[in-house]
Amino acid sequence: MPEDRFGRSIHYLRISLTDRCNLRCVYCMPEQMHFRPRAELMQDEELIALTQMFARLGFRKFRLTGGEPTARENVVEIVRAIAATPGVRSLSMTTNGMLLEKLAEPLARAGLERVNVSLDTLDAQRFHRITRWGALERVWAGVHAAERAGLVPIKLNAVVVRGYNEDDLPGLARLTLENDWQVRFIEMMPLGSIRDFQQTQVVPTREMIARLEAAFGPLEPVSARPETPVPILDGEARLYRLPGATGTLGFIASVTQPFCAQCSRARLTADGRLRLCLLRERDLDVLSLLRSGLARPEIEARVGEAIWHKPWGHGLAHNVVAANRVMSEIGG
Ligand code: SAM
Ligand code: SF4
């Protein structure tokens, strides 16, 4: 398995299938977003060849994201090819759910194991305000289709944005009382041209927890050992539970309590750049290396070297913000 110079095992690749999206969430991209010409993006065979290369290098866990991954042509065929790649042990997707009602079943049959669906509010008007273009009932239809298709456990991602949905925390958390879901509350991260908005409207995790505890009483940490009530980390989420709940709550405090020391991930953008830290600008243009005809061992060596030099962590505490791309251009 590839390692970086800090001894972290890097084996989790998040692949962006497209930079395009059928929504325009306020925390992710500007409304007038410009997308890259399709020729600059990985074509199906390039995407599959690069996935196979990462699996050969020792990557085991794969997540498809975007932009909106379900908006990519041939998404079912791409999932089938990745699921069949030797070395791929886990394959999941992060989606806004808008197209999931029809796609959940074919994606599950093609080998997708789980989905995270973004859902920031239970109120249709607020949902439209946050996503600019979204329709809440379509996302719900997608969530239910995903459950029927066995893409479980369902995880719901809510980015909390001051002035938009901080009052929705209790309602979203209440979903876990009856459903075996994980509702994850995410601190908004600053990226690219909308970083000023993201920095002024961020809601820190401690405030999210205080708001929930005001409504429900103390949250129970989901801990590995009951005598030490320290919440376990599920990926980047610290897990808690409402008293008596079936499901769990996850808090992703990337800004105020970064989990960089445990980071095992790298990202492949839709235009084929390997980005070793979401919040650092540097990347390796793997797609250009592939297109240049460089021999496979040479490309693998360059990738291994880039992984070795993965940045220790982000620089938000020192006000260092990656300005070159917004979230949808990287793959969240
Ligand atoms: N379109 C899909 C979706 O919305 O689920 C996948 C791509 S989206 C960029 C991946 C995840 O990043 C979503 O859960 C989204 O809510 C989250 N996200 C977007 N912008 C963010 C930001 N500035 N800070 C934290 N999370 C963000
Ligand atoms: Fe699209 Fe996802 Fe970004 Fe929303 S968060 S604009 S759904 S890529």
Short mmCIF file of C-alpha atoms and ligand atoms in Angstrom, two decimals:
data_model
loop_
_atom_site.label_atom_id
_atom_site.label_comp_id
_atom_site.label_asym_id
_atom_site.label_seq_id
_atom_site.Cartn_x
_atom_site.Cartn_y
_atom_site.Cartn_z
CA MET A 1 0.00 0.00 0.00
CA PRO A 2 1.41 3.45 -0.82
CA GLU A 3 2.73 5.47 2.08
CA ASP A 4 3.63 9.10 2.51
CA ARG A 5 6.73 10.45 4.26
CA PHE A 6 4.76 10.77 7.50
CA GLY A 7 3.99 7.05 7.54
CA ARG A 8 0.35 7.44 6.60
CA SER A 9 -1.05 4.68 4.41
CA ILE A 10 -2.74 6.32 1.42
CA HIS A 11 -5.23 3.87 0.00
CA TYR A 12 -8.50 5.79 -0.44
CA LEU A 13 -9.15 7.46 -3.79
CA ARG A 14 -12.04 9.79 -4.46
CA ILE A 15 -12.62 10.01 -8.19
CA SER A 16 -14.55 12.90 -9.67
CA LEU A 17 -16.58 11.65 -12.65
CA THR A 18 -17.43 15.13 -13.85
CA ASP A 19 -17.09 18.76 -12.82
CA ARG A 20 -20.65 19.42 -14.04
CA CYS A 21 -23.67 19.46 -11.82
CA ASN A 22 -27.44 19.75 -12.02
CA LEU A 23 -27.44 21.93 -8.85
CA ARG A 24 -25.59 25.07 -7.77
CA CYS A 25 -25.24 24.75 -3.98
CA VAL A 26 -24.24 28.04 -2.38
CA TYR A 27 -21.44 26.39 -0.36
CA CYS A 28 -19.92 24.66 -3.38
CA MET A 29 -19.88 26.83 -6.50
CA PRO A 30 -20.93 30.20 -7.88
CA GLU A 31 -24.23 30.28 -9.76
CA GLN A 32 -22.50 31.28 -13.00
CA MET A 33 -20.15 28.34 -13.00
CA HIS A 34 -17.95 27.65 -16.03
CA PHE A 35 -17.21 24.03 -16.73
CA ARG A 36 -14.22 22.54 -18.48
CA PRO A 37 -14.54 21.45 -22.11
CA ARG A 38 -15.33 17.72 -22.21
CA ALA A 39 -12.15 16.97 -24.15
CA GLU A 40 -10.14 18.11 -21.12
CA LEU A 41 -11.87 15.57 -18.88
CA MET A 42 -10.93 11.93 -18.49
CA GLN A 43 -12.68 9.86 -21.14
CA ASP A 44 -14.25 6.57 -20.00
CA GLU A 45 -11.28 4.42 -21.00
CA GLU A 46 -8.80 6.86 -19.44
CA LEU A 47 -10.75 6.95 -16.20
CA ILE A 48 -10.82 3.17 -16.05
CA ALA A 49 -7.14 2.84 -16.96
CA LEU A 50 -6.19 5.28 -14.19
CA THR A 51 -8.43 3.52 -11.66
CA GLN A 52 -6.73 0.25 -12.53
CA MET A 53 -3.36 1.90 -12.03
CA PHE A 54 -4.32 3.19 -8.57
CA ALA A 55 -5.64 -0.25 -7.63
CA ARG A 56 -2.33 -1.81 -8.78
CA LEU A 57 -0.49 0.73 -6.62
CA GLY A 58 -2.44 -0.47 -3.56
CA PHE A 59 -5.49 1.79 -3.38
CA ARG A 60 -8.40 -0.26 -1.99
CA LYS A 61 -11.23 2.11 -1.20
CA PHE A 62 -12.86 4.13 -3.98
CA ARG A 63 -15.57 6.78 -3.90
CA LEU A 64 -17.14 8.37 -6.96
CA THR A 65 -17.99 12.02 -6.65
CA GLY A 66 -18.03 15.23 -8.68
CA GLY A 67 -19.65 17.64 -9.64
CA GLU A 68 -22.61 15.31 -9.74
CA PRO A 69 -21.43 11.75 -10.52
CA THR A 70 -24.86 10.53 -11.61
CA ALA A 71 -24.87 13.22 -14.30
CA ARG A 72 -21.94 11.53 -16.06
CA GLU A 73 -22.84 9.64 -19.20
CA ASN A 74 -22.26 5.90 -18.85
CA VAL A 75 -22.10 6.12 -15.07
CA VAL A 76 -23.49 2.58 -14.71
CA GLU A 77 -20.89 1.16 -17.10
CA ILE A 78 -18.12 3.05 -15.32
CA VAL A 79 -19.25 1.65 -11.97
CA ARG A 80 -19.35 -1.85 -13.41
CA ALA A 81 -15.79 -1.54 -14.73
CA ILE A 82 -14.41 -0.12 -11.49
CA ALA A 83 -16.23 -2.69 -9.33
CA ALA A 84 -14.67 -5.46 -11.43
CA THR A 85 -11.13 -4.06 -11.11
CA PRO A 86 -8.84 -6.37 -9.12
CA GLY A 87 -7.88 -4.75 -5.82
CA VAL A 88 -11.01 -2.62 -5.47
CA ARG A 89 -12.45 -3.61 -2.08
CA SER A 90 -14.97 -0.86 -1.51
CA LEU A 91 -16.88 1.29 -3.97
CA SER A 92 -19.29 4.03 -2.91
CA MET A 93 -20.63 7.31 -4.24
CA THR A 94 -21.46 10.79 -2.97
CA THR A 95 -24.44 12.22 -4.83
CA ASN A 96 -27.05 14.94 -4.54
CA GLY A 97 -29.67 12.22 -5.12
CA MET A 98 -31.58 14.12 -7.83
CA LEU A 99 -31.16 11.28 -10.37
CA LEU A 100 -30.99 8.41 -7.92
CA GLU A 101 -34.61 7.30 -8.16
CA LYS A 102 -33.91 5.75 -11.57
CA LEU A 103 -30.24 4.99 -11.11
CA ALA A 104 -30.06 3.40 -7.66
CA GLU A 105 -31.07 -0.08 -8.81
CA PRO A 106 -28.81 -0.26 -11.92
CA LEU A 107 -25.89 1.20 -9.96
CA ALA A 108 -26.33 -1.37 -7.20
CA ARG A 109 -26.50 -4.18 -9.78
CA ALA A 110 -23.31 -2.84 -11.39
CA GLY A 111 -21.46 -3.16 -8.09
CA LEU A 112 -21.91 0.10 -6.19
CA GLU A 113 -22.08 -0.69 -2.47
CA ARG A 114 -23.23 2.46 -0.70
CA VAL A 115 -24.23 6.08 -1.23
CA ASN A 116 -23.90 9.31 0.71
CA VAL A 117 -26.71 11.65 -0.27
CA SER A 118 -26.39 15.39 0.31
CA LEU A 119 -29.40 16.76 2.13
CA ASP A 120 -29.00 20.04 3.99
CA THR A 121 -32.57 20.73 5.11
CA LEU A 122 -36.01 19.10 5.30
CA ASP A 123 -37.75 22.27 4.17
CA ALA A 124 -38.46 22.43 0.42
CA GLN A 125 -38.07 26.20 0.13
CA ARG A 126 -34.86 26.29 2.11
CA PHE A 127 -33.58 23.38 0.05
CA HIS A 128 -34.21 25.38 -3.09
CA ARG A 129 -32.47 28.41 -1.59
CA ILE A 130 -29.36 26.40 -0.68
CA THR A 131 -29.09 24.34 -3.85
CA ARG A 132 -30.45 27.18 -6.04
CA TRP A 133 -31.95 24.62 -8.48
CA GLY A 134 -32.90 21.60 -6.38
CA ALA A 135 -36.22 19.85 -5.72
CA LEU A 136 -36.39 18.20 -2.31
CA GLU A 137 -38.98 15.56 -3.26
CA ARG A 138 -36.65 14.19 -5.93
CA VAL A 139 -33.88 13.74 -3.41
CA TRP A 140 -36.24 11.91 -1.05
CA ALA A 141 -37.34 9.64 -3.89
CA GLY A 142 -33.65 8.99 -4.52
CA VAL A 143 -32.93 8.19 -0.87
CA HIS A 144 -35.79 5.69 -0.74
CA ALA A 145 -34.74 4.11 -4.03
CA ALA A 146 -31.21 3.75 -2.69
CA GLU A 147 -32.51 1.99 0.41
CA ARG A 148 -34.64 -0.38 -1.68
CA ALA A 149 -31.63 -1.12 -3.88
CA GLY A 150 -29.55 -2.06 -0.81
CA LEU A 151 -27.11 0.87 -1.05
CA VAL A 152 -26.90 0.90 2.74
CA PRO A 153 -26.24 2.10 5.34
CA ILE A 154 -27.47 5.38 3.93
CA LYS A 155 -25.46 8.40 4.97
CA LEU A 156 -26.91 11.88 4.62
CA ASN A 157 -24.48 14.81 4.30
CA ALA A 158 -25.54 18.24 5.53
CA VAL A 159 -23.21 21.20 5.15
CA VAL A 160 -24.27 23.71 7.78
CA VAL A 161 -24.33 27.31 6.52
CA ARG A 162 -25.11 30.25 8.77
CA GLY A 163 -28.25 32.04 7.67
CA TYR A 164 -29.39 29.08 5.57
CA ASN A 165 -29.90 25.89 7.55
CA GLU A 166 -28.51 26.08 11.08
CA ASP A 167 -32.10 25.78 12.38
CA ASP A 168 -32.45 22.47 10.54
CA LEU A 169 -30.02 20.56 12.72
CA PRO A 170 -32.64 19.11 15.12
CA GLY A 171 -35.00 18.06 12.30
CA LEU A 172 -32.22 16.33 10.38
CA ALA A 173 -30.88 14.67 13.54
CA ARG A 174 -34.38 13.41 14.37
CA LEU A 175 -34.25 11.25 11.20
CA THR A 176 -31.84 8.96 13.03
CA LEU A 177 -34.37 8.14 15.75
CA GLU A 178 -36.24 5.71 13.50
CA ASN A 179 -33.87 5.13 10.60
CA ASP A 180 -30.61 3.28 10.65
CA TRP A 181 -28.93 6.16 8.84
CA GLN A 182 -25.91 8.27 9.61
CA VAL A 183 -26.70 11.97 9.40
CA ARG A 184 -23.45 13.87 9.02
CA PHE A 185 -23.06 17.55 9.78
CA ILE A 186 -20.19 19.11 7.87
CA GLU A 187 -18.31 22.32 8.57
CA MET A 188 -18.16 24.42 5.44
CA MET A 189 -14.65 24.60 4.00
CA PRO A 190 -13.31 27.58 2.05
CA LEU A 191 -12.21 26.92 -1.52
CA GLY A 192 -11.68 28.96 -4.65
CA SER A 193 -13.63 32.02 -5.68
CA ILE A 194 -16.39 31.72 -3.03
CA ARG A 195 -14.07 31.46 -0.03
CA ASP A 196 -15.11 34.78 1.51
CA PHE A 197 -18.74 33.65 1.78
CA GLN A 198 -17.64 30.24 3.07
CA GLN A 199 -15.44 31.75 5.77
CA THR A 200 -17.98 34.24 7.05
CA GLN A 201 -20.91 31.79 7.11
CA VAL A 202 -19.18 28.75 8.62
CA VAL A 203 -20.83 27.13 11.66
CA PRO A 204 -18.30 25.36 13.90
CA THR A 205 -19.03 21.83 15.12
CA ARG A 206 -19.12 22.87 18.78
CA GLU A 207 -22.01 25.20 17.96
CA MET A 208 -23.78 22.42 16.04
CA ILE A 209 -23.47 20.12 19.04
CA ALA A 210 -24.67 22.86 21.41
CA ARG A 211 -27.73 23.44 19.23
CA LEU A 212 -28.54 19.73 19.20
CA GLU A 213 -27.98 19.32 22.93
CA ALA A 214 -30.30 22.26 23.59
CA ALA A 215 -33.00 20.32 21.74
CA PHE A 216 -32.31 16.72 22.82
CA GLY A 217 -30.07 16.76 25.90
CA PRO A 218 -26.51 15.37 25.93
CA LEU A 219 -25.46 13.46 22.80
CA GLU A 220 -23.97 10.02 23.45
CA PRO A 221 -20.52 9.45 21.90
CA VAL A 222 -20.34 6.21 19.92
CA SER A 223 -17.15 4.86 21.43
CA ALA A 224 -15.02 1.79 20.93
CA ARG A 225 -14.94 1.20 24.71
CA PRO A 226 -17.79 2.31 26.97
CA GLU A 227 -15.39 3.25 29.79
CA THR A 228 -13.70 5.87 27.55
CA PRO A 229 -16.48 7.90 25.95
CA VAL A 230 -14.37 9.25 23.08
CA PRO A 231 -16.30 9.24 19.80
CA ILE A 232 -14.92 6.88 17.18
CA LEU A 233 -13.95 8.22 13.79
CA ASP A 234 -15.89 6.81 10.83
CA GLY A 235 -13.72 8.14 8.01
CA GLU A 236 -13.63 11.81 8.85
CA ALA A 237 -16.80 11.83 10.99
CA ARG A 238 -16.81 11.72 14.79
CA LEU A 239 -19.82 9.65 15.78
CA TYR A 240 -22.52 10.40 18.35
CA ARG A 241 -26.06 9.21 18.92
CA LEU A 242 -29.28 10.79 20.13
CA PRO A 243 -30.45 8.95 23.24
CA GLY A 244 -32.34 5.85 22.11
CA ALA A 245 -31.74 6.45 18.38
CA THR A 246 -31.40 3.70 15.79
CA GLY A 247 -28.97 5.61 13.62
CA THR A 248 -25.98 7.84 14.34
CA LEU A 249 -24.84 11.42 13.94
CA GLY A 250 -21.46 12.24 12.41
CA PHE A 251 -19.64 15.53 12.80
CA ILE A 252 -17.05 16.47 10.20
CA ALA A 253 -15.03 19.25 11.75
CA SER A 254 -12.50 19.71 8.95
CA VAL A 255 -12.02 23.38 9.79
CA THR A 256 -11.95 23.46 13.61
CA GLN A 257 -10.70 19.92 14.42
CA PRO A 258 -8.90 18.62 11.34
CA PHE A 259 -8.30 14.89 11.02
CA CYS A 260 -5.18 15.29 8.81
CA ALA A 261 -3.12 12.90 10.98
CA GLN A 262 -5.50 10.09 10.04
CA CYS A 263 -5.90 11.08 6.39
CA SER A 264 -5.62 8.15 3.98
CA ARG A 265 -7.04 9.82 0.90
CA ALA A 266 -6.15 11.28 -2.42
CA ARG A 267 -8.39 12.78 -5.08
CA LEU A 268 -8.47 12.35 -8.84
CA THR A 269 -10.22 15.34 -10.42
CA ALA A 270 -12.45 14.97 -13.48
CA ASP A 271 -9.63 16.41 -15.58
CA GLY A 272 -7.25 13.78 -14.27
CA ARG A 273 -5.21 15.64 -11.66
CA LEU A 274 -4.09 13.87 -8.55
CA ARG A 275 -4.67 16.17 -5.59
CA LEU A 276 -3.16 14.95 -2.35
CA CYS A 277 -4.90 17.43 -0.08
CA LEU A 278 -8.34 18.88 -0.76
CA LEU A 279 -7.29 22.20 0.73
CA ARG A 280 -3.86 22.58 -0.92
CA GLU A 281 -3.48 23.73 -4.50
CA ARG A 282 -0.67 21.47 -5.64
CA ASP A 283 -1.51 18.52 -7.89
CA LEU A 284 -0.01 16.09 -10.40
CA ASP A 285 -1.49 16.11 -13.90
CA VAL A 286 -1.75 12.33 -14.33
CA LEU A 287 -4.07 12.55 -17.33
CA SER A 288 -1.48 14.54 -19.30
CA LEU A 289 1.16 11.96 -18.37
CA LEU A 290 -1.13 9.22 -19.67
CA ARG A 291 -1.92 11.15 -22.85
CA SER A 292 1.77 11.88 -23.44
CA GLY A 293 2.37 8.15 -23.91
CA LEU A 294 4.76 7.88 -20.99
CA ALA A 295 5.42 4.25 -20.07
CA ARG A 296 3.28 2.80 -17.29
CA PRO A 297 6.12 2.27 -14.77
CA GLU A 298 7.18 5.90 -15.27
CA ILE A 299 3.69 7.20 -14.55
CA GLU A 300 3.40 4.95 -11.51
CA ALA A 301 6.74 6.21 -10.21
CA ARG A 302 5.61 9.84 -10.58
CA VAL A 303 2.38 9.05 -8.77
CA GLY A 304 4.24 7.23 -5.98
CA GLU A 305 6.53 10.23 -5.58
CA ALA A 306 3.56 12.64 -5.39
CA ILE A 307 1.94 10.46 -2.73
CA TRP A 308 5.20 10.38 -0.76
CA HIS A 309 5.10 14.17 -0.70
CA LYS A 310 1.46 14.44 0.35
CA PRO A 311 1.17 17.62 2.43
CA TRP A 312 0.92 17.04 6.15
CA GLY A 313 -2.34 18.94 6.40
CA HIS A 314 -4.24 22.01 5.45
CA GLY A 315 -3.31 25.54 6.43
CA LEU A 316 -6.66 27.00 7.40
CA ALA A 317 -5.46 27.79 10.93
CA HIS A 318 -2.85 30.08 9.30
CA ASN A 319 -5.36 31.47 6.83
CA VAL A 320 -3.87 29.55 3.89
CA VAL A 321 -6.77 28.80 1.53
CA ALA A 322 -6.59 26.90 -1.76
CA ALA A 323 -7.80 29.47 -4.25
CA ASN A 324 -7.41 27.73 -7.59
CA ARG A 325 -10.57 25.59 -7.67
CA VAL A 326 -14.00 25.43 -6.03
CA MET A 327 -15.17 22.16 -4.46
CA SER A 328 -17.01 20.80 -7.51
CA GLU A 329 -13.83 21.17 -9.60
CA ILE A 330 -11.92 18.95 -7.22
CA GLY A 331 -14.41 16.38 -5.99
CA GLY A 332 -15.61 16.62 -2.41
N1 SAM B 1 -22.73 16.45 -6.09
C1 SAM B 1 -22.51 15.46 -5.10
C2 SAM B 1 -23.09 15.87 -3.78
O1 SAM B 1 -23.44 17.05 -3.63
O2 SAM B 1 -23.22 15.02 -2.91
C3 SAM B 1 -21.06 15.10 -4.95
C4 SAM B 1 -20.05 16.21 -5.01
S1 SAM B 1 -20.10 17.32 -3.64
C5 SAM B 1 -18.80 18.43 -4.05
C6 SAM B 1 -19.46 16.28 -2.35
C7 SAM B 1 -19.77 16.71 -0.95
O3 SAM B 1 -19.07 17.90 -0.68
C8 SAM B 1 -21.24 16.98 -0.68
O4 SAM B 1 -21.67 16.27 0.46
C9 SAM B 1 -21.27 18.46 -0.42
O5 SAM B 1 -22.28 18.79 0.49
C10 SAM B 1 -19.89 18.72 0.12
N2 SAM B 1 -19.43 20.10 -0.01
C11 SAM B 1 -19.53 20.91 -1.07
N3 SAM B 1 -18.96 22.10 -0.82
C12 SAM B 1 -18.49 22.05 0.44
C13 SAM B 1 -17.79 22.95 1.28
N4 SAM B 1 -17.46 24.16 0.88
N5 SAM B 1 -17.42 22.52 2.51
C14 SAM B 1 -17.72 21.30 2.95
N6 SAM B 1 -18.40 20.39 2.20
C15 SAM B 1 -18.77 20.76 0.97
FE1 SF4 B 2 -23.43 20.05 -7.15
FE2 SF4 B 2 -22.75 18.56 -5.10
FE3 SF4 B 2 -21.63 20.95 -5.47
FE4 SF4 B 2 -24.17 20.82 -4.75
S1 SF4 B 2 -22.41 20.10 -3.56
S2 SF4 B 2 -23.31 22.10 -6.41
S3 SF4 B 2 -24.83 19.01 -5.75
S4 SF4 B 2 -21.38 19.23 -6.76
#
